[in-house]
Amino acid sequence: MTLQTTKTHIVHGGTLRYCRHDSATTGTPMTLSVFTPPGPNGDGKGPFPVLIWLSGLTCTEDNFTAKAGAYRAAAEHGVIIVAPDTSPRGDGVADDDAYDLGQGAGFYVDATQAPWAPHFRMESYVTDELIALIDAEFPTSRTRSIFGHSMGGHGALTLALRHPELFQSVSAFAPIASPTRCAWGEKAFTAYLGDDRAEWEKHDAALLMESGAAAGVYDDILVDQGDSDQFLTDQLKPELLKAAADKAGQKLTVRMQPGYDHSYFFMASFIDDHVAFHAARLKG
């Protein structure tokens, strides 16, 4: 797993790298950004805990990197932030003309159906290959947390609930709370996982939480949701997540933010809270 740095920037005293590598998991090149904080001595040597960010539909690694404004808080709290692309890409990779399926819409599952199965293995990519790559290439403490937005919020929640041994904490902005009960999820899961809804339920954050997945692991889960989000009622449905948490006895903090929409302006407004939320648990 050779990681190639394609661009480097200094930001808030730390180093931001845009990177590329050939993924054994997806069988394609994958791109990501990695911010390493300066650390107390300003030398960036660490070791530092890691925060993995998962982005939403249509995004690449650059959306969060350029728009979220997360690196001041990351430098202050001494955490590495990793932002991978949202799917495999390339001429030989299956795709769809719609924005909510195919390249840019990996949904953080391992596809089992043609033509997606050979490359669309984003769950394994994040939880296995990406984590190992970052630990091998950067000065990490081998502890990490995960957060994300929309499709990436779904990804962060489900990966944290399915792989609690990997993460210290989890949070999300405007997550797709129950993809088995919204059009985005039904479309993607039918394509990637087939018609068996029992397979879908294994990747539904609300249903996983309701079943007691990762019970006792996370002392709290933080979710921010704008009440002017155009996808709130039909696609995101945070009330299903809240009901699941109540049923399972899982502490969940859902903050409905008045007037905020689904954009990165929303995330930039509250990103410091999320970095601090994770930093406290990564260093606690």
Coordinates of C-alpha atoms in Angstrom, one line a residue:
M1 CA 0.0 0.0 0.0
T2 CA 2.1 2.9 -1.3
L3 CA 0.6 6.3 -0.5
Q4 CA 1.4 9.0 -3.0
T5 CA 1.2 12.7 -1.9
T6 CA -0.1 14.8 -4.8
K7 CA -0.4 18.2 -3.0
T8 CA 0.7 19.7 0.3
H9 CA -0.5 22.8 2.1
I10 CA 0.3 24.3 5.5
V11 CA -2.8 25.2 7.4
H12 CA -3.2 26.3 11.1
G13 CA 0.4 25.2 11.7
G14 CA -0.4 21.6 10.5
T15 CA 0.1 19.9 7.2
L16 CA -2.7 19.0 4.8
R17 CA -1.9 16.4 2.2
Y18 CA -3.9 15.3 -0.8
C19 CA -3.1 11.6 -1.4
R20 CA -3.7 8.8 -3.8
H21 CA -3.1 5.0 -3.6
D22 CA -4.0 1.9 -5.5
S23 CA -6.6 0.1 -3.4
A24 CA -6.5 -3.7 -3.1
T25 CA -10.1 -3.5 -1.7
T26 CA -11.8 -1.6 -4.5
G27 CA -9.4 -2.6 -7.3
T28 CA -9.1 1.1 -8.2
P29 CA -7.1 4.2 -7.4
M30 CA -8.5 5.9 -4.3
T31 CA -8.0 9.5 -3.2
L32 CA -8.1 11.1 0.2
S33 CA -6.9 14.1 2.2
V34 CA -5.0 13.9 5.5
F35 CA -4.5 16.7 8.0
T36 CA -1.7 16.2 10.5
P37 CA -1.7 18.8 13.4
P38 CA 1.5 20.6 14.5
G39 CA 1.4 19.0 17.9
P40 CA 2.7 20.7 21.1
N41 CA 6.3 21.0 19.8
G42 CA 5.2 22.1 16.3
D43 CA 7.0 19.2 14.6
G44 CA 3.9 17.1 13.7
K45 CA 5.5 14.0 15.1
G46 CA 2.6 12.8 17.3
P47 CA 1.4 10.3 18.1
F48 CA -2.1 11.7 17.3
P49 CA -5.6 10.1 17.4
V50 CA -7.5 10.0 14.1
L51 CA -10.8 11.3 13.0
I52 CA -12.3 9.8 9.9
W53 CA -14.8 11.9 7.9
L54 CA -17.2 10.4 5.5
S55 CA -18.8 12.7 2.9
G56 CA -22.2 12.6 1.2
L57 CA -23.7 12.0 -2.2
T58 CA -21.7 13.5 -5.2
C59 CA -18.8 14.5 -3.0
T60 CA -15.1 13.7 -3.4
E61 CA -12.4 14.0 -0.8
D62 CA -12.2 17.7 -1.6
N63 CA -15.7 18.9 -0.4
F64 CA -15.0 18.5 3.3
T65 CA -11.3 19.4 2.9
A66 CA -12.0 22.8 1.3
K67 CA -15.4 23.8 2.8
A68 CA -15.8 22.4 6.4
G69 CA -13.2 24.6 8.1
A70 CA -12.2 21.8 10.5
Y71 CA -8.5 22.3 10.7
R72 CA -8.2 25.1 13.2
A73 CA -10.0 22.9 15.8
A74 CA -8.1 19.8 14.7
A75 CA -4.8 21.7 15.3
E76 CA -6.0 23.0 18.6
H77 CA -7.1 19.5 19.8
G78 CA -4.2 17.6 18.2
V79 CA -6.1 15.2 16.0
I80 CA -5.4 13.9 12.5
I81 CA -8.4 14.2 10.1
V82 CA -8.8 11.8 7.2
A83 CA -11.3 12.4 4.4
P84 CA -11.6 9.7 1.8
D85 CA -13.5 9.8 -1.5
T86 CA -17.1 8.5 -1.4
S87 CA -16.6 5.7 -3.9
P88 CA -14.3 4.0 -6.4
R89 CA -14.0 5.8 -9.7
G90 CA -12.6 5.3 -13.2
D91 CA -13.5 4.3 -16.7
G92 CA -13.8 0.6 -15.8
V93 CA -16.0 1.2 -12.7
A94 CA -19.7 0.8 -12.9
D95 CA -21.7 4.0 -12.8
D96 CA -25.2 5.4 -13.2
D97 CA -26.5 8.7 -14.8
A98 CA -28.3 9.6 -11.5
Y99 CA -26.5 11.5 -8.8
D100 CA -27.6 9.0 -6.1
L101 CA -26.2 5.8 -7.4
G102 CA -22.8 4.7 -8.7
Q103 CA -19.6 6.8 -8.6
G104 CA -19.9 9.4 -5.8
A105 CA -22.6 7.3 -4.1
G106 CA -20.9 4.3 -2.5
F107 CA -23.2 4.3 0.6
Y108 CA -20.3 2.7 2.7
V109 CA -21.5 -0.8 2.0
D110 CA -19.8 -3.8 0.3
A111 CA -21.9 -4.4 -2.8
T112 CA -22.9 -8.0 -3.6
Q113 CA -24.8 -7.4 -6.9
A114 CA -23.6 -7.0 -10.4
P115 CA -22.3 -4.7 -11.8
W116 CA -21.3 -3.1 -8.5
A117 CA -19.7 -5.9 -6.6
P118 CA -16.2 -5.9 -8.1
H119 CA -15.3 -2.3 -7.0
F120 CA -18.0 -0.9 -4.6
R121 CA -16.6 -2.2 -1.3
M122 CA -16.6 1.0 0.7
E123 CA -17.3 -0.7 4.1
S124 CA -14.2 -2.9 3.8
Y125 CA -12.2 0.0 2.4
V126 CA -12.8 2.3 5.3
T127 CA -12.8 -0.2 8.2
D128 CA -9.9 -2.3 6.9
E129 CA -7.6 -0.8 4.3
L130 CA -7.9 2.9 5.0
I131 CA -7.4 2.5 8.8
A132 CA -4.3 0.2 8.2
L133 CA -2.9 2.6 5.6
I134 CA -3.2 5.7 7.9
D135 CA -1.7 3.9 10.8
A136 CA 1.2 2.8 8.7
E137 CA 1.9 6.1 7.0
F138 CA 1.2 8.7 9.7
P139 CA 2.1 9.3 13.4
T140 CA -1.2 7.9 14.8
S141 CA -1.9 6.7 18.3
R142 CA -3.9 3.8 16.7
T143 CA -7.1 5.2 18.2
R144 CA -9.8 6.8 16.1
S145 CA -13.3 8.1 15.8
I146 CA -15.7 8.7 12.9
F147 CA -18.1 11.3 11.7
G148 CA -19.8 12.3 8.5
H149 CA -22.6 14.1 6.6
S150 CA -25.8 12.8 5.0
M151 CA -24.8 9.6 3.2
G152 CA -21.6 9.9 5.1
G153 CA -23.5 10.4 8.3
H154 CA -25.3 7.1 7.6
G155 CA -21.9 5.6 6.9
A156 CA -20.3 6.9 10.1
L157 CA -23.2 5.7 12.3
T158 CA -23.5 2.2 10.7
L159 CA -19.8 1.6 10.6
A160 CA -19.5 2.6 14.2
L161 CA -22.4 0.4 15.2
R162 CA -21.2 -2.5 13.1
H163 CA -17.5 -2.2 14.1
P164 CA -17.5 -0.8 17.7
E165 CA -14.0 -2.2 18.4
L166 CA -12.6 0.3 15.8
F167 CA -13.9 3.6 17.1
Q168 CA -14.0 5.6 20.3
S169 CA -16.9 7.8 19.3
V170 CA -19.2 8.7 16.5
S171 CA -21.2 11.8 15.4
A172 CA -23.1 12.9 12.3
F173 CA -24.5 15.9 10.4
A174 CA -27.9 15.4 8.9
P175 CA -27.5 11.6 8.5
I176 CA -29.7 9.3 6.5
A177 CA -31.0 7.8 9.7
S178 CA -32.9 4.8 8.3
P179 CA -32.0 4.1 4.6
T180 CA -34.4 1.1 4.5
R181 CA -37.2 3.7 4.9
C182 CA -36.3 6.4 2.4
A183 CA -36.0 6.6 -1.3
W184 CA -32.2 7.2 -1.4
G185 CA -31.5 4.1 0.7
E186 CA -34.1 1.9 -1.0
K187 CA -32.6 2.7 -4.4
A188 CA -29.0 2.2 -3.4
F189 CA -29.6 -0.9 -1.3
T190 CA -31.6 -2.6 -4.1
A191 CA -28.8 -1.9 -6.5
Y192 CA -25.9 -2.8 -4.2
L193 CA -27.3 -5.5 -1.9
G194 CA -30.3 -7.0 -3.9
D195 CA -33.9 -7.4 -3.0
D196 CA -33.5 -9.1 0.4
R197 CA -34.5 -6.5 2.9
A198 CA -32.9 -8.5 5.7
E199 CA -29.6 -7.6 4.2
W200 CA -30.5 -3.9 4.0
E201 CA -31.3 -3.9 7.7
K202 CA -27.7 -4.8 8.5
H203 CA -26.8 -1.3 7.2
D204 CA -29.6 0.8 8.7
A205 CA -28.4 3.0 11.7
A206 CA -31.8 3.3 13.3
L207 CA -32.5 -0.5 13.1
L208 CA -29.0 -1.3 14.3
M209 CA -29.3 1.1 17.2
E210 CA -32.8 -0.3 18.1
S211 CA -31.4 -3.8 18.2
G212 CA -28.8 -2.8 20.7
A213 CA -25.8 -2.8 18.4
A214 CA -22.7 -1.5 20.3
A215 CA -24.8 -1.2 23.5
G216 CA -22.6 0.3 26.2
V217 CA -19.8 1.3 23.9
Y218 CA -20.6 4.9 23.1
D219 CA -21.4 7.2 26.1
D220 CA -23.2 9.6 23.7
I221 CA -23.7 10.0 19.9
L222 CA -23.9 13.6 18.6
V223 CA -26.2 14.5 15.7
D224 CA -26.7 17.9 14.3
Q225 CA -29.6 18.5 12.0
G226 CA -30.8 21.7 10.3
D227 CA -34.6 22.3 10.6
S228 CA -34.6 24.0 7.1
D229 CA -32.9 21.0 5.4
Q230 CA -34.7 20.3 2.2
F231 CA -34.3 16.5 2.7
L232 CA -35.3 16.4 6.4
T233 CA -38.8 14.9 6.0
D234 CA -38.5 12.6 3.1
Q235 CA -34.9 11.3 3.3
L236 CA -33.2 11.9 6.6
K237 CA -35.9 11.2 9.3
P238 CA -33.9 11.8 12.5
E239 CA -37.0 11.0 14.5
L240 CA -36.5 7.4 13.6
L241 CA -33.0 7.5 15.1
K242 CA -34.3 9.2 18.3
A243 CA -37.0 6.6 18.7
A244 CA -34.5 3.8 18.2
A245 CA -32.1 5.3 20.8
D246 CA -34.9 5.6 23.3
K247 CA -35.9 2.0 22.8
A248 CA -32.4 0.7 23.2
G249 CA -31.4 3.0 26.0
Q250 CA -28.6 4.5 23.9
K251 CA -27.6 8.1 24.8
L252 CA -28.1 10.2 21.7
T253 CA -28.0 14.0 21.5
V254 CA -29.9 15.3 18.5
R255 CA -29.5 19.1 18.1
M256 CA -32.1 20.6 15.7
Q257 CA -30.5 23.8 14.5
P258 CA -33.0 26.5 13.5
G259 CA -32.7 27.8 9.9
Y260 CA -29.8 25.6 8.8
D261 CA -30.0 23.7 5.5
H262 CA -28.1 20.7 4.1
S263 CA -25.0 22.5 2.9
Y264 CA -21.5 22.8 4.1
F265 CA -22.4 26.2 5.5
F266 CA -24.3 24.2 8.1
M267 CA -21.3 21.9 8.8
A268 CA -18.8 24.8 9.0
S269 CA -21.0 26.4 11.7
F270 CA -20.8 23.4 14.1
I271 CA -17.7 21.5 13.0
D272 CA -15.7 22.8 16.0
D273 CA -18.2 21.2 18.4
H274 CA -17.8 17.8 16.7
V275 CA -14.0 17.9 16.7
A276 CA -14.1 18.8 20.4
F277 CA -16.7 16.0 21.1
H278 CA -14.4 13.4 19.6
A279 CA -11.1 14.8 21.0
A280 CA -12.5 14.5 24.5
R281 CA -13.3 10.8 23.9
L282 CA -10.1 10.0 22.0
K283 CA -7.9 11.4 24.8
G284 CA -10.1 10.4 27.7

